[in-house]
Short mmCIF file of C-alpha atoms and ligand atoms in Angstrom, two decimals:
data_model
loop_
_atom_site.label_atom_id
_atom_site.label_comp_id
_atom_site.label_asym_id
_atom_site.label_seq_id
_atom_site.Cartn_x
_atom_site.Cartn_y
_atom_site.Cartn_z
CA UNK P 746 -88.46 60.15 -109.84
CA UNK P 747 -87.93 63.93 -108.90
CA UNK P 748 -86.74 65.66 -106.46
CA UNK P 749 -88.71 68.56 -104.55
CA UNK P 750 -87.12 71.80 -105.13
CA UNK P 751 -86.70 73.07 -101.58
CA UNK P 752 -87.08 76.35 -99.84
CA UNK P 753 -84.77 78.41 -101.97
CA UNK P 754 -85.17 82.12 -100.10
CA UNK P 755 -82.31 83.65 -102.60
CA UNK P 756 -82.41 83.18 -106.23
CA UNK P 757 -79.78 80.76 -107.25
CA UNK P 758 -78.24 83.21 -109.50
CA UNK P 759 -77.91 85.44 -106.20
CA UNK P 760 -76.10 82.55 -104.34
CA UNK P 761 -73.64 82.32 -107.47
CA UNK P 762 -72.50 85.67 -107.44
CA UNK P 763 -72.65 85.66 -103.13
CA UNK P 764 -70.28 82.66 -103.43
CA UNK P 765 -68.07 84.51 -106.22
CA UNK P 766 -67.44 87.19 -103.85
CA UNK P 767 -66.62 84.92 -101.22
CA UNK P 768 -69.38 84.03 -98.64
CA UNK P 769 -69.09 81.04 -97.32
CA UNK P 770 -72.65 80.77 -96.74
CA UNK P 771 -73.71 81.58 -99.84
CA UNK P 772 -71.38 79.12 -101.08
CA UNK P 773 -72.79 76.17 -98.96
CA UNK P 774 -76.51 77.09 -100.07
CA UNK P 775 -74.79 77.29 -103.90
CA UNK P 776 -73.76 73.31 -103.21
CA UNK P 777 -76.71 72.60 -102.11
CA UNK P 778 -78.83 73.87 -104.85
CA UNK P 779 -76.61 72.15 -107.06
CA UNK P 780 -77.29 68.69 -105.04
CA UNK P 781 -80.63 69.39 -106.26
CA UNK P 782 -80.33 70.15 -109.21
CA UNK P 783 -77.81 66.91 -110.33
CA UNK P 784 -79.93 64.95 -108.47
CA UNK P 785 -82.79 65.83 -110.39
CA UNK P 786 -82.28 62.97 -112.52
CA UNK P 787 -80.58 60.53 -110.31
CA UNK P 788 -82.13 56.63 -110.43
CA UNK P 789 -82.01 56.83 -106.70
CA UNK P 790 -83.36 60.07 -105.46
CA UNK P 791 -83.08 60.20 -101.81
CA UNK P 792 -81.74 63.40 -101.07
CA UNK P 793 -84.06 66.09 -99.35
CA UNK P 794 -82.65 69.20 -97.83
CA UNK P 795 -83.79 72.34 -96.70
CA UNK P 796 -81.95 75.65 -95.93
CA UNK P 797 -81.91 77.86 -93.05
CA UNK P 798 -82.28 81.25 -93.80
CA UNK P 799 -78.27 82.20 -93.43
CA UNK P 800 -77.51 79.21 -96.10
CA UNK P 801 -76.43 76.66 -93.99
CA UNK P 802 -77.96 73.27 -94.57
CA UNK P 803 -80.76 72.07 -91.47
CA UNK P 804 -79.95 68.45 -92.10
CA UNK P 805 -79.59 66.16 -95.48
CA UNK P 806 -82.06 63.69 -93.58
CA UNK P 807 -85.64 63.06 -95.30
CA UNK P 808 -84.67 59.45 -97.74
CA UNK P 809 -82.35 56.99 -96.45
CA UNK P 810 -78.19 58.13 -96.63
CA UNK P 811 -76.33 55.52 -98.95
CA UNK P 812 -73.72 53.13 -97.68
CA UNK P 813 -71.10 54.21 -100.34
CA UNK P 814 -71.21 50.31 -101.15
CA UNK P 815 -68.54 49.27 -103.92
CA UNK P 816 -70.29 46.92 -107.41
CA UNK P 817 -67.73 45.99 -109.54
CA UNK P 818 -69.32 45.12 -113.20
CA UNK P 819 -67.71 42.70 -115.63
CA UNK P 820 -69.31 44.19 -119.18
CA UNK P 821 -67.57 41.43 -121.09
CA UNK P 822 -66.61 43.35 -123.64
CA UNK P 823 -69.95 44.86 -124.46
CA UNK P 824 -71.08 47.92 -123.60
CA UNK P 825 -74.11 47.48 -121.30
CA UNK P 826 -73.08 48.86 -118.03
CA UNK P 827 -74.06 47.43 -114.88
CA UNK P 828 -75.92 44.76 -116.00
CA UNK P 829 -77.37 43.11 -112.69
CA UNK P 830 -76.53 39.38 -113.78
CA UNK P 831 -72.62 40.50 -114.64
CA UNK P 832 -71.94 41.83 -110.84
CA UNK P 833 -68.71 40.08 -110.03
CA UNK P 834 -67.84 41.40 -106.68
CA UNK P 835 -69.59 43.68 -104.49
CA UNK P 836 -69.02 45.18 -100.79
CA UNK P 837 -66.99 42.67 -98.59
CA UNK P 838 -67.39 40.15 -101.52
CA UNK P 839 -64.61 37.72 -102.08
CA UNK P 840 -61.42 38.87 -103.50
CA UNK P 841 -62.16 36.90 -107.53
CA UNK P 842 -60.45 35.41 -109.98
CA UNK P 843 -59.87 38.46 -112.15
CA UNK P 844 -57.33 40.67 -111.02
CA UNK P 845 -58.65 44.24 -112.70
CA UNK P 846 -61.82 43.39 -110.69
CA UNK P 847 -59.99 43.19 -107.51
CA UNK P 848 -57.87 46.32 -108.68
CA UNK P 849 -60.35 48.69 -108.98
CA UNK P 850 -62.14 47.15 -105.97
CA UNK P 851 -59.58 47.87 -103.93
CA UNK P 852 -58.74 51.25 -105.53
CA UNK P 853 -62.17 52.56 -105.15
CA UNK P 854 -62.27 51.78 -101.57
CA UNK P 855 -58.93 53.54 -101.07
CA UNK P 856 -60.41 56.84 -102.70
CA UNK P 857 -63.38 56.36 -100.54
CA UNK P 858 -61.15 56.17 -97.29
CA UNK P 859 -59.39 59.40 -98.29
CA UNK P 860 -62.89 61.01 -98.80
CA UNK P 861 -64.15 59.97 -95.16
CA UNK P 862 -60.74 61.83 -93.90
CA UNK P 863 -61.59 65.04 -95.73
CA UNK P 864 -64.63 64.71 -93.93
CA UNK P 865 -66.81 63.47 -96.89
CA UNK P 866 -69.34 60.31 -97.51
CA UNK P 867 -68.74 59.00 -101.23
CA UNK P 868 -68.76 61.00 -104.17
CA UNK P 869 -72.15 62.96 -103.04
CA UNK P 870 -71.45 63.37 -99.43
CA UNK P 871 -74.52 61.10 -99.09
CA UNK P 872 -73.10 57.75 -99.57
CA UNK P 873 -73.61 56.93 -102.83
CA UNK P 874 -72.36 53.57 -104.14
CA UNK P 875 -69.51 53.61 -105.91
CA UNK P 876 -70.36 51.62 -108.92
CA UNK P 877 -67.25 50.47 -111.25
CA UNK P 878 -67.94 48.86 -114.88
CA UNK P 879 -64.52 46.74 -116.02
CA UNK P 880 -63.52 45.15 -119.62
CA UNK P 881 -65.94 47.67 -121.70
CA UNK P 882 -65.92 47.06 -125.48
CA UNK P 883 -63.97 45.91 -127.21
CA UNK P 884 -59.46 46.63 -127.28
CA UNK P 885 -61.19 49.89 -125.84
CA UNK P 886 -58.96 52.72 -125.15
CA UNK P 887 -60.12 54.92 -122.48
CA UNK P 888 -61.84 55.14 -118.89
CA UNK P 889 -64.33 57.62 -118.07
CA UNK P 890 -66.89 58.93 -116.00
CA UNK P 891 -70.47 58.54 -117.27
CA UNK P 892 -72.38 60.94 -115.11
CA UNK P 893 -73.41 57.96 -112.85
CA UNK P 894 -70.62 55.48 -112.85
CA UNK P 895 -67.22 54.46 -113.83
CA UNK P 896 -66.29 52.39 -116.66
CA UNK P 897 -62.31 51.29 -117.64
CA UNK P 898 -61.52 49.66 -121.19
CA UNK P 899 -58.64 46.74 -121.35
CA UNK P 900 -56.98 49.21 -124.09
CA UNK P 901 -55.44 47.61 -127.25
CA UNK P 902 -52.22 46.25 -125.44
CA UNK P 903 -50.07 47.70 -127.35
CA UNK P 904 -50.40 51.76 -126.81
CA UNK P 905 -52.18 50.98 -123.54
CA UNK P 906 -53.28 48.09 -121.01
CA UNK P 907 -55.91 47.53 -119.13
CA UNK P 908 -57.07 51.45 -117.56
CA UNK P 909 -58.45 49.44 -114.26
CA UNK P 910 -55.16 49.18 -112.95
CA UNK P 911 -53.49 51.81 -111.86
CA UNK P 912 -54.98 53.31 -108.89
CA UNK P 913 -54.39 57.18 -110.15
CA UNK P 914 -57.31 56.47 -113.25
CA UNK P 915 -59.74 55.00 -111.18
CA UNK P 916 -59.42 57.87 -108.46
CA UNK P 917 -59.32 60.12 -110.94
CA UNK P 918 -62.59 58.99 -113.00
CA UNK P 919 -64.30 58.65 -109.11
CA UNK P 920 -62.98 62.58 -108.54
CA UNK P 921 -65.01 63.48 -110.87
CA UNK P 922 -67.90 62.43 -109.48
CA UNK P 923 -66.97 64.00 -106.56
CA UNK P 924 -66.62 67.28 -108.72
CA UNK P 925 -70.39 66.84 -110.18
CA UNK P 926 -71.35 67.02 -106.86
CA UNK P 927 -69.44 70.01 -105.91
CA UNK P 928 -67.91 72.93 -108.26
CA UNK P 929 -69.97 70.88 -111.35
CA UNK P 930 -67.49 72.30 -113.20
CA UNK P 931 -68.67 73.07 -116.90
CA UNK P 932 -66.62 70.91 -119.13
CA UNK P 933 -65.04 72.64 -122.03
CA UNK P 934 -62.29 75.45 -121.54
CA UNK P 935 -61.16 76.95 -118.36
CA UNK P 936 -63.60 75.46 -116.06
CA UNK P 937 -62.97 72.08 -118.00
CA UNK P 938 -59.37 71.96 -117.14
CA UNK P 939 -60.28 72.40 -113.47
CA UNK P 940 -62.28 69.35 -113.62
CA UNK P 941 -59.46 67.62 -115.31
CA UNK P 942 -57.07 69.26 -113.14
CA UNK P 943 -58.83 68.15 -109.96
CA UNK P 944 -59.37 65.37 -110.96
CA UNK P 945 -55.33 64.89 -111.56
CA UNK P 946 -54.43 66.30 -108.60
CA UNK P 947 -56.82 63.63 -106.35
CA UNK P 948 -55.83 60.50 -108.80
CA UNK P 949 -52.44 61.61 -107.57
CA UNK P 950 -52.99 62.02 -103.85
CA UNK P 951 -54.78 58.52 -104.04
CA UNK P 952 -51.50 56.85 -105.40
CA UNK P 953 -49.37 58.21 -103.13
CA UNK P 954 -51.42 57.48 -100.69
CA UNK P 955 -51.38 54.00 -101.15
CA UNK P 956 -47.72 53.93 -102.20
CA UNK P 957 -46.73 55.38 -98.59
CA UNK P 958 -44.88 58.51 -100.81
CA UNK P 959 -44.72 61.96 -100.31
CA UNK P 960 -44.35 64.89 -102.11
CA UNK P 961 -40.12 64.39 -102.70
CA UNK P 962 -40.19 60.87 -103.78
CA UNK P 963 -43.82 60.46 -105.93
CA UNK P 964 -42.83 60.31 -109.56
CA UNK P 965 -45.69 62.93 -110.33
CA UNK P 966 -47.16 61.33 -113.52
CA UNK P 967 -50.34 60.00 -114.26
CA UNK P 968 -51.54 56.95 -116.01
CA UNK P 969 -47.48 55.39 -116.13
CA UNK P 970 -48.92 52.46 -115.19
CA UNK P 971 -51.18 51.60 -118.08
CA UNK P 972 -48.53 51.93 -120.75
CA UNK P 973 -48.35 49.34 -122.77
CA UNK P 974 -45.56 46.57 -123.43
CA UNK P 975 -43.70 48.45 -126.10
CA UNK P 976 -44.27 51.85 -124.50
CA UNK P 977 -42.64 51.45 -120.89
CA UNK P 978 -41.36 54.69 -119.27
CA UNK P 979 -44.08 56.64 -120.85
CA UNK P 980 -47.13 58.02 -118.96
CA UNK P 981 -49.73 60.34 -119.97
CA UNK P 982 -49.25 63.23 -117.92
CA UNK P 983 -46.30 64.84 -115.47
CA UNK P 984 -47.83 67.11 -113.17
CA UNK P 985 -44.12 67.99 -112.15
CA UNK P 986 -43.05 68.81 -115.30
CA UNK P 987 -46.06 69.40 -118.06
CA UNK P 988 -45.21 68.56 -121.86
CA UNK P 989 -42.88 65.61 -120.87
CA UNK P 990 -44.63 62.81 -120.08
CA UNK P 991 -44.25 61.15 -123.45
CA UNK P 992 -42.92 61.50 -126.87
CA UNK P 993 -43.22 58.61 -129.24
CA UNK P 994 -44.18 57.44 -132.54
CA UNK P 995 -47.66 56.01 -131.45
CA UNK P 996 -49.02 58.41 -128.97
CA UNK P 997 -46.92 61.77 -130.33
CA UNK P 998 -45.58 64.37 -128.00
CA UNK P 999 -47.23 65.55 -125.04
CA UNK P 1000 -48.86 69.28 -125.59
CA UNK P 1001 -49.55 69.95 -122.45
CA UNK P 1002 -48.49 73.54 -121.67
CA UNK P 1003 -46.37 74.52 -117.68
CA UNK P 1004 -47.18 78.17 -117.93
CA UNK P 1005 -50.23 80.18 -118.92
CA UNK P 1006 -47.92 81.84 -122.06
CA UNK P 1007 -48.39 78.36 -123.66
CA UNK P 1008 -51.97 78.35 -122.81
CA UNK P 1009 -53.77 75.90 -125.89
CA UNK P 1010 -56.95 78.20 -127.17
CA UNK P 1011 -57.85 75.73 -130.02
CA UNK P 1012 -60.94 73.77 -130.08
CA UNK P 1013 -59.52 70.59 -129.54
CA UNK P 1014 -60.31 68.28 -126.78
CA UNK P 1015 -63.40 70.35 -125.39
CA UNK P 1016 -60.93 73.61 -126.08
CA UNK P 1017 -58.41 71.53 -124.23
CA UNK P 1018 -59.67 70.23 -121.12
CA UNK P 1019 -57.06 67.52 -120.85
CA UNK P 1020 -54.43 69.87 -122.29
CA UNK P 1021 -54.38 72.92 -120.25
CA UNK P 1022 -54.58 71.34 -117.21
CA UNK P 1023 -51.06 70.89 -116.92
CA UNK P 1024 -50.83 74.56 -116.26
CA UNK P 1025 -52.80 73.87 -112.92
CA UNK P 1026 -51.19 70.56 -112.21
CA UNK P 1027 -47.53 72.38 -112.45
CA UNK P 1028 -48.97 74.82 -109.29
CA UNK P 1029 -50.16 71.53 -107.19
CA UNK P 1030 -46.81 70.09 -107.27
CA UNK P 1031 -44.91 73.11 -106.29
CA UNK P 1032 -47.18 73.68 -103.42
CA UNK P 1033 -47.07 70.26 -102.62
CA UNK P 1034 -43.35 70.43 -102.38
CA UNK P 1035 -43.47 73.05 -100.65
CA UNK P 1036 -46.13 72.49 -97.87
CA UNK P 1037 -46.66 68.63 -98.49
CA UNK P 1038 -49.34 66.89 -100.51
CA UNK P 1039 -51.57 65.99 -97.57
CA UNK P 1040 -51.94 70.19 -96.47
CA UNK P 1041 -52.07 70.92 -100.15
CA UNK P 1042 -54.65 68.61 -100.83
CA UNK P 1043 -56.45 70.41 -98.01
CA UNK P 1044 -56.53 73.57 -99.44
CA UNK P 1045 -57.24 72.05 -103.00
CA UNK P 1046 -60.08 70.26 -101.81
CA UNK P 1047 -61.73 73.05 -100.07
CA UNK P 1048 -60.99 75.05 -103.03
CA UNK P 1049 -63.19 72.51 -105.42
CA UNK P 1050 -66.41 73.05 -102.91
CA UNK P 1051 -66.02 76.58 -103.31
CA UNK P 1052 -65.71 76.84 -106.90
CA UNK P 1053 -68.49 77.01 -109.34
CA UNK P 1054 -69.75 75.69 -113.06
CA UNK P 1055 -68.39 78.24 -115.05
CA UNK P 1056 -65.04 79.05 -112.49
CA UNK P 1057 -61.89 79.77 -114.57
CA UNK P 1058 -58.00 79.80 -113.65
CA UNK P 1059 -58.15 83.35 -112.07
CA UNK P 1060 -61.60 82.20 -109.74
CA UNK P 1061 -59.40 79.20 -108.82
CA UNK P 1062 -56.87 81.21 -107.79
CA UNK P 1063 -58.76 83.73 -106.10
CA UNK P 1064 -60.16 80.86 -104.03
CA UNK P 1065 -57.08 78.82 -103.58
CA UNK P 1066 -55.20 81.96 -102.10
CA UNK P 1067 -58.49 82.67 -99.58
CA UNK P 1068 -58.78 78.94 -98.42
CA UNK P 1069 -54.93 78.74 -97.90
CA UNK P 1070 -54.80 81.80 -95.92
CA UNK P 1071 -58.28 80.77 -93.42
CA UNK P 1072 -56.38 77.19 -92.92
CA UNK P 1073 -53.99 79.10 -91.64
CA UNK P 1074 -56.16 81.21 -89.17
CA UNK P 1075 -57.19 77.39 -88.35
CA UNK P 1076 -54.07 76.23 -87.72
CA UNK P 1077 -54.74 73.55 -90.65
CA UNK P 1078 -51.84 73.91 -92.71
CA UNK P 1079 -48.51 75.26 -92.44
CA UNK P 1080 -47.51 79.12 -91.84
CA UNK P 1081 -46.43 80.44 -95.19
CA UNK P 1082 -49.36 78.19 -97.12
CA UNK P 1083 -50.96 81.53 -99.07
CA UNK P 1084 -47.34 82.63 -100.36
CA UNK P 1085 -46.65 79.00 -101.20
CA UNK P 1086 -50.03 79.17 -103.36
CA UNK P 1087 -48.97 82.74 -104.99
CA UNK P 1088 -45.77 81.55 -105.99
CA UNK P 1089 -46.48 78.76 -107.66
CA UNK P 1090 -49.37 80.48 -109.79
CA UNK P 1091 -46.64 83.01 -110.09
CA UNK P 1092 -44.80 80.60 -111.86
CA UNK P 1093 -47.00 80.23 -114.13
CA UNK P 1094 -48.17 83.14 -115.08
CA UNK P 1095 -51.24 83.43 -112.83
CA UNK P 1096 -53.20 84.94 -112.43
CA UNK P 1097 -53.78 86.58 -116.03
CA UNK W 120 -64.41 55.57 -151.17
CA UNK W 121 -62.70 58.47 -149.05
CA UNK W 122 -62.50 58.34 -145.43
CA UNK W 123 -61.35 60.99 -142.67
CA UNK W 124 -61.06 59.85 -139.13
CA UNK W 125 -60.23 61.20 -136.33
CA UNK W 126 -60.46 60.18 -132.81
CA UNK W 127 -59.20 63.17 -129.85
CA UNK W 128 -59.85 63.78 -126.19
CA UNK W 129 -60.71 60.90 -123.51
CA UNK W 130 -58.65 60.36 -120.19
CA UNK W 131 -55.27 59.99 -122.46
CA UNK W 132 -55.97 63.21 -123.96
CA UNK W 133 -54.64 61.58 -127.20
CA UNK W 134 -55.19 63.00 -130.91
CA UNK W 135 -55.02 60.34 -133.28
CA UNK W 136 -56.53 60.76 -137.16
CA UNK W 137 -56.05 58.49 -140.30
CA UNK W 138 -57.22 59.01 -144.23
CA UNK W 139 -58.29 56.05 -146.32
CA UNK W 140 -58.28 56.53 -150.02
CA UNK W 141 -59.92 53.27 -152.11
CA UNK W 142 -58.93 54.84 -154.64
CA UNK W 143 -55.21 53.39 -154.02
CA UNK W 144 -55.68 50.05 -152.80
CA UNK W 145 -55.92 46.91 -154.94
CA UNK W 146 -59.43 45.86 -155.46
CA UNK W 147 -59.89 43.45 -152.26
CA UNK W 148 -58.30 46.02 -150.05
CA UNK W 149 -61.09 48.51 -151.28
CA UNK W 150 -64.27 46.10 -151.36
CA UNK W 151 -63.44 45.54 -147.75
CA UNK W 152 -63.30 49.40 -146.40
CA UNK W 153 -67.09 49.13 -148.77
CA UNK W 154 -68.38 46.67 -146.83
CA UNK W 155 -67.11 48.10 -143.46
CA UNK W 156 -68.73 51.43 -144.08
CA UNK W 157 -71.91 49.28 -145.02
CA UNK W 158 -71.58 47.52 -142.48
CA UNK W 159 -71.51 50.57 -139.78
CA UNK W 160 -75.08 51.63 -141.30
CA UNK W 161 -73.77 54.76 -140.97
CA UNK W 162 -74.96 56.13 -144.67
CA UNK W 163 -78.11 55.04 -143.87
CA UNK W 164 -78.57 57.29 -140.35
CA UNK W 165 -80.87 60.43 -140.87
CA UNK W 166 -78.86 63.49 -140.74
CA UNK W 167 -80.40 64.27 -137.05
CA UNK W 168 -78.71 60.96 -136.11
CA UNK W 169 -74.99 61.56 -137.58
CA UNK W 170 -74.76 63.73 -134.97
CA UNK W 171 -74.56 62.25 -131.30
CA UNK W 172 -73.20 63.88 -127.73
CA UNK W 173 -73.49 62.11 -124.42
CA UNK W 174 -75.21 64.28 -121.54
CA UNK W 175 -72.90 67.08 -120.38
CA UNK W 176 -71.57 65.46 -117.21
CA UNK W 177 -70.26 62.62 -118.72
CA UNK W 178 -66.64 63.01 -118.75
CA UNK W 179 -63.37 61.60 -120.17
CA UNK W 180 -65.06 60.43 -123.25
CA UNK W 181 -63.53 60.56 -126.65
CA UNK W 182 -64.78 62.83 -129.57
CA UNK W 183 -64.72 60.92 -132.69
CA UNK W 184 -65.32 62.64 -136.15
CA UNK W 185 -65.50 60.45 -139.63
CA UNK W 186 -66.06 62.14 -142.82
CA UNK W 187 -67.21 60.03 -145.79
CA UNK W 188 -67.04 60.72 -149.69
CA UNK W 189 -68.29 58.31 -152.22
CA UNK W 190 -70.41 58.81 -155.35
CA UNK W 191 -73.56 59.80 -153.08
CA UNK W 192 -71.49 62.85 -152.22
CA UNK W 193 -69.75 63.56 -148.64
CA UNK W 194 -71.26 62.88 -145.35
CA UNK W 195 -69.92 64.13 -141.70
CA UNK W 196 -70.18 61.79 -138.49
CA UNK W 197 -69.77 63.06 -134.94
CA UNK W 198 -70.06 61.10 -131.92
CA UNK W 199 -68.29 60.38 -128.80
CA UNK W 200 -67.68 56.61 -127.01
CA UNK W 201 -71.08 56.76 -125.25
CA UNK W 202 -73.56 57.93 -128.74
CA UNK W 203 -70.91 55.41 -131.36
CA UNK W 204 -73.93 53.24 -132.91
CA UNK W 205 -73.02 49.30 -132.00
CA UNK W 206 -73.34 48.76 -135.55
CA UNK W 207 -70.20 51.33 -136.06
CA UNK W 208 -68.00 50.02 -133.82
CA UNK W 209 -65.86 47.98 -136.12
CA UNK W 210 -65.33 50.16 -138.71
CA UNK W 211 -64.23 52.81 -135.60
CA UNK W 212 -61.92 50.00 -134.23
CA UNK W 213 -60.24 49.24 -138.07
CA UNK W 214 -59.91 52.99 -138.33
CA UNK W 215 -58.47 53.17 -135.16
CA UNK W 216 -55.85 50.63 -136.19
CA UNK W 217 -54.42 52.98 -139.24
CA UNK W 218 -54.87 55.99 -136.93
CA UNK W 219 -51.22 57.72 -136.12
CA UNK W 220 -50.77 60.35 -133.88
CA UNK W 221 -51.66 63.61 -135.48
CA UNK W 222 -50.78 67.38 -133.59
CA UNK W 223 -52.67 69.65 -132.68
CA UNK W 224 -53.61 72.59 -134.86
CA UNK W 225 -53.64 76.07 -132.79
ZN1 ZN R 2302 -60.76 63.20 -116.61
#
C-alpha cells in the first residue's frame, strides 16, 4: 500500500536547509515529510497528514492511530520473524514460561512509558506496535533493529548470553526506531554514530529508569549484563569513560575513542558507527552529571527531532546548545543547562 | 582450500576475523572445511548474489566478509545477518568459532 504524498507547499530540500538554520517550523514540516516518506513502505500504512502553510502539522488523523500494542515472537532458532503461529505473549498476555520473553516484554513496555512522558506515542508518535522477535538463529550473537521490528539472539554463552535481557539493548534497538522516525539518521559515519549514540544514551536512561538510579550512582555501561559466564565485569560500552569497557582475549580491547583527537576515520563498522559514538556518549554523561539524566535526556531528546539524515557532530552540537538554552527560557531544565552542554563538548574537542 | 573471514560491526561493535589454510590440516580436518564450503552453496551463487546488504534502515547488523581460494581461483562474499543465505549459515557459525578478536586497522 502507499501513502499519498500530501500538500508539500516548500520543497523538501527547502525544509532541510530551513530546519538547518534553525526554524522550528521548518523542522516540524521536515519530520513530517520524513513520516511520509518511511512510511512509504510500511505493511500498515495509516498515517495521513497534511500541513498548514507555516509547517505545523493540522492533525495526524485520516487511518486509525495504533495502540503501541507489545508481540513478543519466539523464532525458535530460525530466522523467520514474526511468524503469526510463534506469538508467545502479546499485550496484557500472561506473564510465560520463558523468562527472555517476559524480559523484553516488560522492557519494551518500560521504554514505551518513558516515550508517553516525553510526550510521544510508540516509536512513530502514532502508536505503532512494538513488535519484539526472541531466540533468532542459531548461538546468534547480536540484536538489532530491522527497519520494522526488533530481533535479540541467545548469543553463544560463552562471549555473550542471551541479548533479550538486559533492559539497556532492547531500549536501545526500540530507540532506533524511534530515530527512523525522527532525525532518520543516515547510518555510516558522523550521522551513524548519532544514531548509535542516541540510541546509547536512551538504552541508558531506560535502565536507570527502571533501576531507580541517577546520574551519581548508574554504572554508565552498556550491554554489562549480557556478558557471558567467563567474561563477568566486562560490558560493551562505558559512556562514562569510552575505551574501557572491556579488554580481553575473546572480545579484544575496546576502541572506542573519549575525545574527537581519537576520532576512528577507517572504514570499519559503517566508518565506525558503533566506535565513535563514545565521543558523544562521553558529553551525555557529563551533562548528565551535571544537570541530571532526566533534564539531559530532555534536551537530548529534543535534539534527535531536530536533527536530520545527514546531521554530523558539529549539527548536533549546534542543536544541543539551542534546545538547552530555549528549555531554559521554558523553565524546563536547570539554569546553567547551555554551559553544561558547551563544556562537555569542550571536553571533547567539539565542536571541530 | 583458503579461507578469510571476518565478521565486524553489530550492537557489540565487535571485530572478529579467522584464516583457514587446508593446506595444514591432516586430511579429515581439510575434507570437512570442503564439504562446509559445499555445503554453504556459496561457489555456486552468481556473482550479483555474493554480494548482499539489508535495506538502509536496518540497523545493528553485522557485516560479514569471506574470501575463498581453491583451484577455481578466489572468490569474495559480502553479506550482513539479514542477506547470510540459510544454506551459509553453518559454515559462518564454524568460522565464527576459530574467529579471535582482530584490531582495527586505521
Ligand atoms: Zn545500535
Amino acid at each position: 500500500m502507499s501513502l499519498s504524498c500530501g500538500c508539500h507547499f516548500i520543497p523538501p530540500h527547502v525544509i532541510e536547509e530551513m530546519a538547518k538554520n534553525g526554524h522550528d517550523g521548518a523542522q516540524a514540516s521536515l519530520e513530517i515529510s520524513r513520516a511520509h516518506r518511511l512510511r512509504r513502505d510500511e505493511r500498515t500504512v495509516n498515517l495521513v497528514r497534511q500541513l498548514h502553510p507555516d509547517g505545523q502539522p493540522l492533525a495526524a488523523a485520516a487511518g486509525a492511530t495504533g495502540t503501541a500494542q507489545r508481540k513478543v515472537y519466539d523464532c525458535g532458532h530460525g530466522t523467520a520473524l514474526h511468524v503469526p503461529t510463534r506469538l508467545v505473549r502479546s499485550e496484557g498476555g500472561a506473564v510465560v514460561v520463558d523468562p527472555i520473553v517476559n524480559q523484553v516484554y516488560d522492557f519494551a513496555g518500560n521504554t514505551r512509558d518513558y516515550l508517553k512522558t516525553l510526550g510521544r506515542n510508540s516509536i512513530d508518535n502514532n502508536g505503532m506496535d512494538l513488535v519484539l522477535n526472541v531466540h533468532y538463529g542459531t548461538n546468534f550473537m547480536n540484536a538489532f533493529w530491522d527497519g520494522d521490528e526488533m530481533v535479540f539472539g541467545d548469543g553463544d554463552n560463552q562471549v555473550f548470553t542471551s541479548f533479550g535481557k538486559s533492559a539497556d539493548v532492547v531500549a536501545h534497538e526500540l530507540f532506533h526506531g524511534v530515530t527512523q522516525f525522527t532525525a532518520n539518521l543516515v547510518y555510516k559515519g558522523q550521522p551513524g554514530a548519532l544514531n548509535e549514540h542516541f540510541s546509547d544514551v536512551f538504552g541508558s536512561v531506560v535502565q536507570q529508569i527502571i533501576k531507580k538510579q541517577n546520574a551519581g550512582n548508574a554504572d554508565w555501561l552498556i550491554g554489562d549484563e549480557i556478558m557471558g559466564p567467563t567474561l563477568r565485569g566486562e560490558a560493551l560500552r562505558s559512556m562514562k569513560y569510552p575505551g574501557t569497557a572491556y579488554d580481553n582475549n575473546l572480545m579484544g580491547k575496546d576502541p572506542q575513542p573519549a575525545h574527537m583527537d581519537q576520532y576512528y576515520a577507517g572504514p570499519n563498522d559503517n566508518y565506525g558507527v558503533h566506535i565513535n559514538s563514545g565521543i558523544m556518549n562521553r558529553v551525555f554523561y557529563l551533562v548528565a552529571m551535571d544537570i541530571g539524566t532526566t533534564a539531559a535526556a530532555g534536551i537530548w531528546f529534543e535534539t534527535l527531532g531536530k536533527l536530520w539524515s545527514t546531521a554530523k557532530f558539529n549539527d548536533a552540537v549546534a542543536v544541543l546548545v539551542r534546545v538547552a538554552r530555549n528549555q531554559v527560557a521554558q523553565g524546563k531544565v536547570p539554569l546553567g543547562s547551555p554551559q553544561s552542554v558547551r563544556a562537555a563538548l569542550k571536553s571533547v574537542g567539539l565542536p571541530r | 582450500m583458503w579461507i578469510r573471514f571476518r565478521i565486524s560491526g553489530g550492537f557489540a561493535g565487535l571485530q572478529r576475523a579467522c584464516t583457514i589454510d587446508t593446506a595444514g590440516m591432516n586430511r579429515e580436518e581439510g575434507q570437512e572445511w570442503v564439504d562446509l564450503v559445499r555445503a554453504s552453496g556459496l561457489l555456486s551463487l552468481p556473482a550479483r548474489e555474493r554480494i548482499g546488504h539489508a535495506p538502509p534502515k536496518a540497523v545493528d547488523l553485522r557485516v560479514i566478509a569471506i574470501t575463498i581460494q581453491d583451484e577455481s581461483g578466489s572468490h569474495q562474499f559480502g553479506f550482513d545477518d539479514l542477506t547470510l543465505p540459510s544454506e551459509a549459515a553453518c559454515l559462518v557459525e564454524r568460522l565464527q568459532q576459530h574467529a579471535v578478536c582482530d584490531p582495527l586497522d586505521t
